[in-house]
Amino acid sequence: MEVTWYGDTCLRLKGREGVVAADAYRSVVGPTGRGLTADIITYSHPDDTPPPVRPKGDRLNGHAAGFLRPTSLDPAFILDGPGEYEVHEVLINGVRTFRDDDKG
């Protein structure tokens, strides 16, 4: 397994079956993602950066459930909730955890 740190809490995990990017927020990796690619994206909490103003009729471009992903990750699957997932032969268990502003 290859692990690459992109800053803050953003990690890229590359294995034989696929690539997972964790917490790839635009505020960390920029709007284009600085070349960050992945098959799957996981988020530990919603992005605090407000979404940009979109032209009328424009698609969401990765802004789902409070996550605005970098353009380099547009084709990736967003894992943003609990459950069992299988994407590109990668098995993932999403676990809901508690988070608040005071204790993290």
N, CA, C and O atoms as a Tinker XYZ file with bonds, in Angstrom:
   416  protein
     1  N      0.841000   -1.171000    0.000000    73     2
     2  CA     0.000000    0.000000    0.000000    64     1     3
     3  C      0.888000    1.237000    0.000000    63     2     4     5
     4  O      1.892000    1.303000    0.709000    81     3
     5  N      0.498000    2.210000   -0.807000    73     3     6
     6  CA     1.214000    3.487000   -0.887000    64     5     7
     7  C      0.339000    4.568000   -0.261000    63     6     8     9
     8  O     -0.813000    4.737000   -0.659000    81     7
     9  N      0.878000    5.301000    0.715000    73     7    10
    10  CA     0.153000    6.365000    1.397000    64     9    11
    11  C      0.829000    7.689000    1.082000    63    10    12    13
    12  O      2.037000    7.839000    1.266000    81    11
    13  N      0.032000    8.664000    0.598000    73    11    14
    14  CA     0.550000    9.995000    0.278000    64    13    15
    15  C     -0.244000   11.022000    1.062000    63    14    16    17
    16  O     -1.474000   11.009000    1.037000    81    15
    17  N      0.454000   11.919000    1.764000    73    15    18
    18  CA    -0.185000   12.981000    2.532000    64    17    19
    19  C     -0.226000   14.243000    1.688000    63    18    20    21
    20  O      0.802000   14.672000    1.163000    81    19
    21  N     -1.416000   14.848000    1.552000    73    19    22
    22  CA    -1.592000   16.061000    0.764000    64    21    23
    23  C     -1.745000   17.304000    1.625000    63    22    24    25
    24  O     -1.885000   18.402000    1.086000    81    23
    25  N     -1.723000   17.168000    2.927000    73    23    26
    26  CA    -1.870000   18.304000    3.825000    64    25    27
    27  C     -3.118000   18.156000    4.675000    63    26    28    29
    28  O     -4.088000   17.513000    4.275000    81    27
    29  N     -3.080000   18.764000    5.856000    73    27    30
    30  CA    -4.183000   18.715000    6.807000    64    29    31
    31  C     -4.584000   17.256000    7.037000    63    30    32    33
    32  O     -3.745000   16.466000    7.469000    81    31
    33  N     -5.824000   16.874000    6.768000    73    31    34
    34  CA    -6.256000   15.488000    6.970000    64    33    35
    35  C     -6.390000   14.715000    5.661000    63    34    36    37
    36  O     -6.928000   13.608000    5.657000    81    35
    37  N     -5.916000   15.271000    4.561000    73    35    38
    38  CA    -6.067000   14.643000    3.247000    64    37    39
    39  C     -4.983000   13.595000    2.995000    63    38    40    41
    40  O     -3.790000   13.900000    3.006000    81    39
    41  N     -5.422000   12.355000    2.768000    73    39    42
    42  CA    -4.527000   11.240000    2.459000    64    41    43
    43  C     -4.986000   10.552000    1.183000    63    42    44    45
    44  O     -6.176000   10.536000    0.870000    81    43
    45  N     -4.037000    9.985000    0.452000    73    43    46
    46  CA    -4.334000    9.146000   -0.717000    64    45    47
    47  C     -3.771000    7.766000   -0.422000    63    46    48    49
    48  O     -2.577000    7.616000   -0.161000    81    47
    49  N     -4.637000    6.755000   -0.466000    73    47    50
    50  CA    -4.258000    5.375000   -0.179000    64    49    51
    51  C     -4.358000    4.582000   -1.473000    63    50    52    53
    52  O     -5.449000    4.414000   -2.019000    81    51
    53  N     -3.231000    4.096000   -1.962000    73    51    54
    54  CA    -3.210000    3.363000   -3.224000    64    53    55
    55  C     -2.855000    1.910000   -2.957000    63    54    56    57
    56  O     -1.796000    1.605000   -2.407000    81    55
    57  N     -3.759000    1.013000   -3.356000    73    55    58
    58  CA    -3.536000   -0.423000   -3.224000    64    57    59
    59  C     -3.630000   -1.087000   -4.583000    63    58    60    61
    60  O     -3.720000   -0.407000   -5.605000    81    59
    61  N     -3.609000   -2.411000   -4.602000    73    59    62
    62  CA    -3.691000   -3.145000   -5.870000    64    61    63
    63  C     -5.041000   -2.971000   -6.555000    63    62    64    65
    64  O     -5.104000   -2.867000   -7.780000    81    63
    65  N     -6.125000   -2.937000   -5.776000    73    63    66
    66  CA    -7.465000   -2.912000   -6.346000    64    65    67
    67  C     -7.990000   -1.517000   -6.643000    63    66    68    69
    68  O     -8.894000   -1.376000   -7.467000    81    67
    69  N     -7.459000   -0.487000   -6.007000    73    67    70
    70  CA    -7.987000    0.851000   -6.230000    64    69    71
    71  C     -7.281000    1.900000   -5.400000    63    70    72    73
    72  O     -6.346000    1.622000   -4.649000    81    71
    73  N     -7.771000    3.128000   -5.569000    73    71    74
    74  CA    -7.187000    4.284000   -4.890000    64    73    75
    75  C     -8.291000    5.008000   -4.121000    63    74    76    77
    76  O     -9.360000    5.284000   -4.666000    81    75
    77  N     -8.022000    5.312000   -2.848000    73    75    78
    78  CA    -8.968000    6.019000   -1.993000    64    77    79
    79  C     -8.340000    7.339000   -1.564000    63    78    80    81
    80  O     -7.188000    7.371000   -1.134000    81    79
    81  N     -9.103000    8.434000   -1.682000    73    79    82
    82  CA    -8.671000    9.740000   -1.180000    64    81    83
    83  C     -9.551000   10.087000    0.016000    63    82    84    85
    84  O    -10.778000   10.032000   -0.075000    81    83
    85  N     -8.932000   10.440000    1.127000    73    83    86
    86  CA    -9.665000   10.797000    2.339000    64    85    87
    87  C     -9.571000   12.296000    2.574000    63    86    88    89
    88  O     -8.485000   12.874000    2.529000    81    87
    89  N    -10.717000   12.922000    2.824000    73    87    90
    90  CA   -10.798000   14.358000    3.136000    64    89    91
    91  C    -10.109000   15.231000    2.091000    63    90    92    93
    92  O     -9.285000   16.079000    2.434000    81    91
    93  N    -10.440000   15.028000    0.832000    73    91    94
    94  CA    -9.858000   15.819000   -0.264000    64    93    95
    95  C    -10.673000   17.094000   -0.469000    63    94    96    97
    96  O    -11.322000   17.273000   -1.499000    81    95
    97  N    -10.629000   17.972000    0.529000    73    95    98
    98  CA   -11.381000   19.219000    0.468000    64    97    99
    99  C    -10.668000   20.221000   -0.428000    63    98   100   101
   100  O     -9.439000   20.248000   -0.483000    81    99
   101  N    -11.440000   21.043000   -1.131000    73    99   102
   102  CA   -10.844000   22.077000   -1.987000    64   101   103
   103  C     -9.990000   23.044000   -1.175000    63   102   104   105
   104  O     -8.997000   23.564000   -1.683000    81   103
   105  N    -10.359000   23.289000    0.069000    73   103   106
   106  CA    -9.572000   24.200000    0.902000    64   105   107
   107  C     -8.177000   23.647000    1.183000    63   106   108   109
   108  O     -7.276000   24.406000    1.541000    81   107
   109  N     -7.982000   22.325000    1.024000    73   107   110
   110  CA    -6.683000   21.696000    1.265000    64   109   111
   111  C     -5.911000   21.503000   -0.035000    63   110   112   113
   112  O     -4.741000   21.876000   -0.120000    81   111
   113  N     -6.554000   20.925000   -1.049000    73   111   114
   114  CA    -5.847000   20.568000   -2.287000    64   113   115
   115  C     -6.125000   21.517000   -3.443000    63   114   116   117
   116  O     -5.591000   21.319000   -4.535000    81   115
   117  N     -6.944000   22.539000   -3.236000    73   115   118
   118  CA    -7.231000   23.498000   -4.291000    64   117   119
   119  C     -8.374000   23.036000   -5.181000    63   118   120   121
   120  O     -8.801000   21.884000   -5.101000    81   119
   121  N     -8.875000   23.943000   -6.040000    73   119   122
   122  CA   -10.035000   23.613000   -6.874000    64   121   123
   123  C     -9.767000   22.540000   -7.919000    63   122   124   125
   124  O    -10.696000   21.850000   -8.338000    81   123
   125  N     -8.518000   22.384000   -8.350000    73   123   126
   126  CA    -8.209000   21.374000   -9.362000    64   125   127
   127  C     -7.668000   20.092000   -8.754000    63   126   128   129
   128  O     -7.576000   19.086000   -9.457000    81   127
   129  N     -7.310000   20.087000   -7.493000    73   127   130
   130  CA    -6.833000   18.887000   -6.819000    64   129   131
   131  C     -5.348000   18.629000   -6.937000    63   130   132   133
   132  O     -4.874000   17.612000   -6.432000    81   131
   133  N     -4.590000   19.503000   -7.578000    73   131   134
   134  CA    -3.129000   19.360000   -7.727000    64   133   135
   135  C     -2.728000   17.972000   -8.213000    63   134   136   137
   136  O     -1.733000   17.416000   -7.747000    81   135
   137  N     -3.493000   17.408000   -9.147000    73   135   138
   138  CA    -3.156000   16.104000   -9.699000    64   137   139
   139  C     -3.615000   14.927000   -8.868000    63   138   140   141
   140  O     -3.307000   13.784000   -9.206000    81   139
   141  N     -4.343000   15.171000   -7.788000    73   139   142
   142  CA    -4.860000   14.094000   -6.942000    64   141   143
   143  C     -5.929000   13.322000   -7.705000    63   142   144   145
   144  O     -6.903000   13.908000   -8.178000    81   143
   145  N     -5.750000   12.007000   -7.826000    73   143   146
   146  CA    -6.744000   11.149000   -8.470000    64   145   147
   147  C     -7.110000   10.020000   -7.520000    63   146   148   149
   148  O     -6.314000    9.624000   -6.669000    81   147
   149  N     -8.329000    9.505000   -7.678000    73   147   150
   150  CA    -8.786000    8.394000   -6.839000    64   149   151
   151  C    -10.028000    7.767000   -7.457000    63   150   152   153
   152  O    -10.728000    8.391000   -8.255000    81   151
   153  N    -10.283000    6.532000   -7.077000    73   151   154
   154  CA   -11.512000    5.847000   -7.476000    64   153   155
   155  C    -12.632000    6.133000   -6.488000    63   154   156   157
   156  O    -13.808000    6.163000   -6.852000    81   155
   157  N    -12.249000    6.346000   -5.226000    73   155   158
   158  CA   -13.203000    6.530000   -4.134000    64   157   159
   159  C    -12.745000    7.711000   -3.285000    63   158   160   161
   160  O    -11.552000    7.893000   -3.045000    81   159
   161  N    -13.723000    8.520000   -2.830000    73   159   162
   162  CA   -13.421000    9.639000   -1.937000    64   161   163
   163  C    -14.207000    9.430000   -0.650000    63   162   164   165
   164  O    -15.400000    9.132000   -0.691000    81   163
   165  N    -13.543000    9.586000    0.491000    73   163   166
   166  CA   -14.238000    9.544000    1.777000    64   165   167
   167  C    -14.096000   10.905000    2.452000    63   166   168   169
   168  O    -13.087000   11.591000    2.291000    81   167
   169  N    -15.124000   11.283000    3.209000    73   167   170
   170  CA   -15.097000   12.545000    3.940000    64   169   171
   171  C    -15.458000   12.283000    5.394000    63   170   172   173
   172  O    -16.404000   11.551000    5.685000    81   171
   173  N    -14.698000   12.885000    6.308000    73   171   174
   174  CA   -14.983000   12.705000    7.729000    64   173   175
   175  C    -15.993000   13.726000    8.241000    63   174   176   177
   176  O    -16.617000   13.506000    9.279000    81   175
   177  N    -16.162000   14.838000    7.532000    73   175   178
   178  CA   -17.131000   15.866000    7.902000    64   177   179
   179  C    -17.362000   16.770000    6.695000    63   178   180   181
   180  O    -16.526000   16.813000    5.792000    81   179
   181  N    -18.497000   17.503000    6.663000    73   179   182
   182  CA   -18.759000   18.399000    5.530000    64   181   183
   183  C    -17.697000   19.483000    5.409000    63   182   184   185
   184  O    -17.103000   19.907000    6.401000    81   183
   185  N    -17.471000   19.920000    4.183000    73   183   186
   186  CA   -16.498000   20.975000    3.903000    64   185   187
   187  C    -17.020000   22.296000    4.442000    63   186   188   189
   188  O    -18.180000   22.645000    4.223000    81   187
   189  N    -16.166000   23.034000    5.149000    73   187   190
   190  CA   -16.555000   24.327000    5.698000    64   189   191
   191  C    -16.488000   25.441000    4.662000    63   190   192   193
   192  O    -16.982000   26.541000    4.910000    81   191
   193  N    -15.883000   25.174000    3.498000    73   191   194
   194  CA   -15.769000   26.173000    2.447000    64   193   195
   195  C    -17.105000   26.300000    1.730000    63   194   196   197
   196  O    -17.651000   25.291000    1.284000    81   195
   197  N    -17.652000   27.517000    1.605000    73   195   198
   198  CA   -18.937000   27.645000    0.919000    64   197   199
   199  C    -18.805000   27.306000   -0.566000    63   198   200   201
   200  O    -17.770000   27.582000   -1.172000    81   199
   201  N    -19.856000   26.704000   -1.161000    73   199   202
   202  CA   -19.786000   26.376000   -2.584000    64   201   203
   203  C    -19.762000   27.647000   -3.426000    63   202   204   205
   204  O    -20.333000   28.661000   -3.025000    81   203
   205  N    -19.103000   27.607000   -4.595000    73   203   206
   206  CA   -19.074000   28.784000   -5.452000    64   205   207
   207  C    -20.446000   29.038000   -6.064000    63   206   208   209
   208  O    -21.285000   28.140000   -6.135000    81   207
   209  N    -20.658000   30.260000   -6.501000    73   207   210
   210  CA   -21.907000   30.602000   -7.180000    64   209   211
   211  C    -21.892000   29.932000   -8.546000    63   210   212   213
   212  O    -20.932000   30.071000   -9.304000    81   211
   213  N    -22.963000   29.202000   -8.856000    73   211   214
   214  CA   -23.034000   28.479000  -10.129000    64   213   215
   215  C    -23.975000   29.197000  -11.084000    63   214   216   217
   216  O    -24.970000   29.778000  -10.652000    81   215
   217  N    -23.670000   29.163000  -12.384000    73   215   218
   218  CA   -24.602000   29.714000  -13.359000    64   217   219
   219  C    -25.916000   28.945000  -13.325000    63   218   220   221
   220  O    -25.932000   27.754000  -13.011000    81   219
   221  N    -27.006000   29.613000  -13.644000    73   219   222
   222  CA   -28.316000   28.970000  -13.632000    64   221   223
   223  C    -28.318000   27.769000  -14.574000    63   222   224   225
   224  O    -27.894000   27.877000  -15.725000    81   223
   225  N    -28.795000   26.630000  -14.085000    73   223   226
   226  CA   -28.863000   25.424000  -14.900000    64   225   227
   227  C    -27.599000   24.586000  -14.880000    63   226   228   229
   228  O    -27.577000   23.500000  -15.458000    81   227
   229  N    -26.536000   25.067000  -14.223000    73   227   230
   230  CA   -25.284000   24.310000  -14.154000    64   229   231
   231  C    -25.478000   23.108000  -13.237000    63   230   232   233
   232  O    -26.233000   23.176000  -12.267000    81   231
   233  N    -24.793000   22.008000  -13.545000    73   231   234
   234  CA   -24.900000   20.825000  -12.692000    64   233   235
   235  C    -24.116000   21.058000  -11.402000    63   234   236   237
   236  O    -23.361000   22.024000  -11.296000    81   235
   237  N    -24.293000   20.189000  -10.445000    73   235   238
   238  CA   -23.689000   20.381000   -9.125000    64   237   239
   239  C    -22.182000   20.224000   -9.112000    63   238   240   241
   240  O    -21.536000   20.737000   -8.198000    81   239
   241  N    -21.589000   19.539000  -10.080000    73   239   242
   242  CA   -20.131000   19.384000  -10.183000    64   241   243
   243  C    -19.491000   18.901000   -8.889000    63   242   244   245
   244  O    -18.534000   19.495000   -8.392000    81   243
   245  N    -20.036000   17.812000   -8.352000    73   243   246
   246  CA   -19.405000   17.216000   -7.188000    64   245   247
   247  C    -19.877000   17.754000   -5.859000    63   246   248   249
   248  O    -19.401000   17.304000   -4.817000    81   247
   249  N    -20.800000   18.706000   -5.858000    73   247   250
   250  CA   -21.273000   19.247000   -4.591000    64   249   251
   251  C    -22.485000   18.442000   -4.146000    63   250   252   253
   252  O    -23.621000   18.763000   -4.494000    81   251
   253  N    -22.231000   17.404000   -3.381000    73   251   254
   254  CA   -23.299000   16.535000   -2.897000    64   253   255
   255  C    -23.170000   16.408000   -1.391000    63   254   256   257
   256  O    -22.090000   16.130000   -0.871000    81   255
   257  N    -24.262000   16.608000   -0.705000    73   255   258
   258  CA   -24.301000   16.445000    0.756000    64   257   259
   259  C    -23.241000   17.279000    1.464000    63   258   260   261
   260  O    -22.694000   16.844000    2.478000    81   259
   261  N    -22.940000   18.468000    0.949000    73   259   262
   262  CA   -21.989000   19.355000    1.606000    64   261   263
   263  C    -20.546000   19.148000    1.217000    63   262   264   265
   264  O    -19.657000   19.683000    1.879000    81   263
   265  N    -20.276000   18.386000    0.162000    73   263   266
   266  CA   -18.911000   18.110000   -0.255000    64   265   267
   267  C    -18.668000   18.679000   -1.643000    63   266   268   269
   268  O    -19.335000   18.288000   -2.601000    81   267
   269  N    -17.731000   19.585000   -1.756000    73   267   270
   270  CA   -17.353000   20.160000   -3.041000    64   269   271
   271  C    -15.981000   19.615000   -3.380000    63   270   272   273
   272  O    -14.974000   20.088000   -2.854000    81   271
   273  N    -15.936000   18.625000   -4.253000    73   271   274
   274  CA   -14.674000   17.948000   -4.549000    64   273   275
   275  C    -13.892000   18.686000   -5.622000    63   274   276   277
   276  O    -14.474000   19.408000   -6.431000    81   275
   277  N    -12.571000   18.507000   -5.637000    73   275   278
   278  CA   -11.739000   19.086000   -6.686000    64   277   279
   279  C    -12.101000   18.486000   -8.043000    63   278   280   281
   280  O    -12.575000   17.352000   -8.114000    81   279
   281  N    -11.882000   19.238000   -9.111000    73   279   282
   282  CA   -12.256000   18.776000  -10.446000    64   281   283
   283  C    -11.513000   17.513000  -10.854000    63   282   284   285
   284  O    -12.043000   16.733000  -11.645000    81   283
   285  N    -10.306000   17.280000  -10.346000    73   283   286
   286  CA    -9.565000   16.064000  -10.699000    64   285   287
   287  C    -10.234000   14.808000  -10.146000    63   286   288   289
   288  O     -9.910000   13.696000  -10.564000    81   287
   289  N    -11.170000   14.979000   -9.205000    73   287   290
   290  CA   -11.854000   13.838000   -8.598000    64   289   291
   291  C    -13.308000   13.710000   -9.050000    63   290   292   293
   292  O    -14.074000   12.966000   -8.437000    81   291
   293  N    -13.703000   14.418000  -10.108000    73   291   294
   294  CA   -15.081000   14.354000  -10.596000    64   293   295
   295  C    -15.582000   12.933000  -10.854000    63   294   296   297
   296  O    -16.716000   12.629000  -10.486000    81   295
   297  N    -14.785000   12.042000  -11.475000    73   295   298
   298  CA   -15.314000   10.701000  -11.752000    64   297   299
   299  C    -15.331000    9.755000  -10.548000    63   298   300   301
   300  O    -15.850000    8.644000  -10.654000    81   299
   301  N    -14.784000   10.165000   -9.424000    73   299   302
   302  CA   -14.669000    9.276000   -8.261000    64   301   303
   303  C    -16.011000    9.092000   -7.553000    63   302   304   305
   304  O    -16.882000    9.960000   -7.608000    81   303
   305  N    -16.159000    7.956000   -6.895000    73   303   306
   306  CA   -17.339000    7.644000   -6.093000    64   305   307
   307  C    -17.191000    8.314000   -4.733000    63   306   308   309
   308  O    -16.156000    8.165000   -4.082000    81   307
   309  N    -18.219000    9.057000   -4.290000    73   307   310
   310  CA   -18.175000    9.716000   -2.982000    64   309   311
   311  C    -18.821000    8.816000   -1.940000    63   310   312   313
   312  O    -19.993000    8.458000   -2.057000    81   311
   313  N    -18.060000    8.457000   -0.935000    73   311   314
   314  CA   -18.581000    7.702000    0.200000    64   313   315
   315  C    -18.798000    8.713000    1.318000    63   314   316   317
   316  O    -17.838000    9.178000    1.932000    81   315
   317  N    -20.065000    9.056000    1.588000    73   315   318
   318  CA   -20.337000   10.107000    2.566000    64   317   319
   319  C    -21.327000    9.679000    3.641000    63   318   320   321
   320  O    -21.958000   10.520000    4.281000    81   319
   321  N    -21.462000    8.367000    3.837000    73   319   322
   322  CA   -22.373000    7.897000    4.867000    64   321   323
   323  C    -22.043000    6.484000    5.295000    63   322   324   325
   324  O    -21.185000    5.833000    4.698000    81   323
   325  N    -22.722000    6.005000    6.331000    73   323   326
   326  CA   -22.450000    4.657000    6.820000    64   325   327
   327  C    -22.974000    3.594000    5.860000    63   326   328   329
   328  O    -23.873000    3.852000    5.059000    81   327
   329  N    -22.403000    2.403000    5.952000    73   327   330
   330  CA   -22.854000    1.285000    5.129000    64   329   331
   331  C    -21.687000    0.491000    4.590000    63   330   332   333
   332  O    -20.524000    0.820000    4.824000    81   331
   333  N    -22.022000   -0.568000    3.858000    73   331   334
   334  CA   -21.006000   -1.390000    3.210000    64   333   335
   335  C    -20.987000   -1.043000    1.734000    63   334   336   337
   336  O    -22.034000   -0.981000    1.090000    81   335
   337  N    -19.800000   -0.816000    1.198000    73   335   338
   338  CA   -19.640000   -0.412000   -0.191000    64   337   339
   339  C    -18.613000   -1.304000   -0.874000    63   338   340   341
   340  O    -17.637000   -1.728000   -0.255000    81   339
   341  N    -18.839000   -1.582000   -2.142000    73   339   342
   342  CA   -17.842000   -2.247000   -2.980000    64   341   343
   343  C    -17.729000   -1.436000   -4.262000    63   342   344   345
   344  O    -18.661000   -1.392000   -5.066000    81   343
   345  N    -16.589000   -0.799000   -4.444000    73   343   346
   346  CA   -16.345000    0.046000   -5.606000    64   345   347
   347  C    -15.004000   -0.361000   -6.198000    63   346   348   349
   348  O    -13.998000   -0.377000   -5.489000    81   347
   349  N    -14.973000   -0.688000   -7.470000    73   347   350
   350  CA   -13.734000   -1.115000   -8.145000    64   349   351
   351  C    -13.035000   -2.234000   -7.369000    63   350   352   353
   352  O    -11.815000   -2.208000   -7.208000    81   351
   353  N    -13.793000   -3.204000   -6.894000    73   351   354
   354  CA   -13.278000   -4.346000   -6.141000    64   353   355
   355  C    -12.656000   -3.962000   -4.799000    63   354   356   357
   356  O    -11.928000   -4.759000   -4.207000    81   355
   357  N    -12.929000   -2.764000   -4.318000    73   355   358
   358  CA   -12.470000   -2.317000   -3.004000    64   357   359
   359  C    -13.667000   -2.391000   -2.055000    63   358   360   361
   360  O    -14.710000   -1.795000   -2.323000    81   359
   361  N    -13.520000   -3.118000   -0.953000    73   359   362
   362  CA   -14.580000   -3.235000    0.044000    64   361   363
   363  C    -14.357000   -2.214000    1.153000    63   362   364   365
   364  O    -13.270000   -2.136000    1.726000    81   363
   365  N    -15.398000   -1.428000    1.452000    73   363   366
   366  CA   -15.284000   -0.375000    2.463000    64   365   367
   367  C    -16.482000   -0.452000    3.397000    63   366   368   369
   368  O    -17.614000   -0.629000    2.949000    81   367
   369  N    -16.232000   -0.320000    4.694000    73   367   370
   370  CA   -17.286000   -0.201000    5.696000    64   369   371
   371  C    -17.310000    1.234000    6.179000    63   370   372   373
   372  O    -16.356000    1.691000    6.808000    81   371
   373  N    -18.386000    1.951000    5.896000    73   371   374
   374  CA   -18.558000    3.313000    6.377000    64   373   375
   375  C    -19.209000    3.279000    7.748000    63   374   376   377
   376  O    -20.256000    2.655000    7.919000    81   375
   377  N    -18.608000    3.938000    8.725000    73   375   378
   378  CA   -19.105000    3.932000   10.099000    64   377   379
   379  C    -19.470000    5.353000   10.506000    63   378   380   381
   380  O    -18.652000    6.267000   10.396000    81   379
   381  N    -20.704000    5.537000   10.977000    73   379   382
   382  CA   -21.137000    6.859000   11.445000    64   381   383
   383  C    -20.488000    7.139000   12.795000    63   382   384   385
   384  O    -20.511000    6.295000   13.691000    81   383
   385  N    -19.912000    8.321000   12.934000    73   383   386
   386  CA   -19.303000    8.729000   14.197000    64   385   387
   387  C    -19.862000   10.074000   14.616000    63   386   388   389
   388  O    -20.442000   10.791000   13.800000    81   387
   389  N    -19.693000   10.419000   15.873000    73   387   390
   390  CA   -20.180000   11.685000   16.397000    64   389   391
   391  C    -19.089000   12.738000   16.290000    63   390   392   393
   392  O    -17.918000   12.458000   16.548000    81   391
   393  N    -19.476000   13.951000   15.910000    73   391   394
   394  CA   -18.521000   15.062000   15.850000    64   393   395
   395  C    -19.249000   16.342000   16.227000    63   394   396   397
   396  O    -20.346000   16.606000   15.735000    81   395
   397  N    -18.638000   17.139000   17.104000    73   395   398
   398  CA   -19.186000   18.454000   17.409000    64   397   399
   399  C    -18.076000   19.492000   17.357000    63   398   400   401
   400  O    -16.895000   19.147000   17.307000    81   399
   401  N    -18.456000   20.758000   17.368000    73   399   402
   402  CA   -17.471000   21.834000   17.244000    64   401   403
   403  C    -16.590000   21.979000   18.484000    63   402   404   405
   404  O    -15.466000   22.472000   18.383000    81   403
   405  N    -17.079000   21.557000   19.654000    73   403   406
   406  CA   -16.314000   21.716000   20.885000    64   405   407
   407  C    -15.256000   20.633000   21.086000    63   406   408   409
   408  O    -14.125000   20.934000   21.469000    81   407
   409  N    -15.613000   19.390000   20.833000    73   407   410
   410  CA   -14.711000   18.281000   21.123000    64   409   411
   411  C    -14.164000   17.585000   19.882000    63   410   412   413
   412  O    -13.352000   16.668000   20.004000    81   411
   413  N    -14.583000   17.995000   18.711000    73   411   414
   414  CA   -14.086000   17.390000   17.478000    64   413   415
   415  C    -14.755000   16.125000   17.086000    63   414   416
   416  O    -14.410000   15.535000   16.062000    81   415
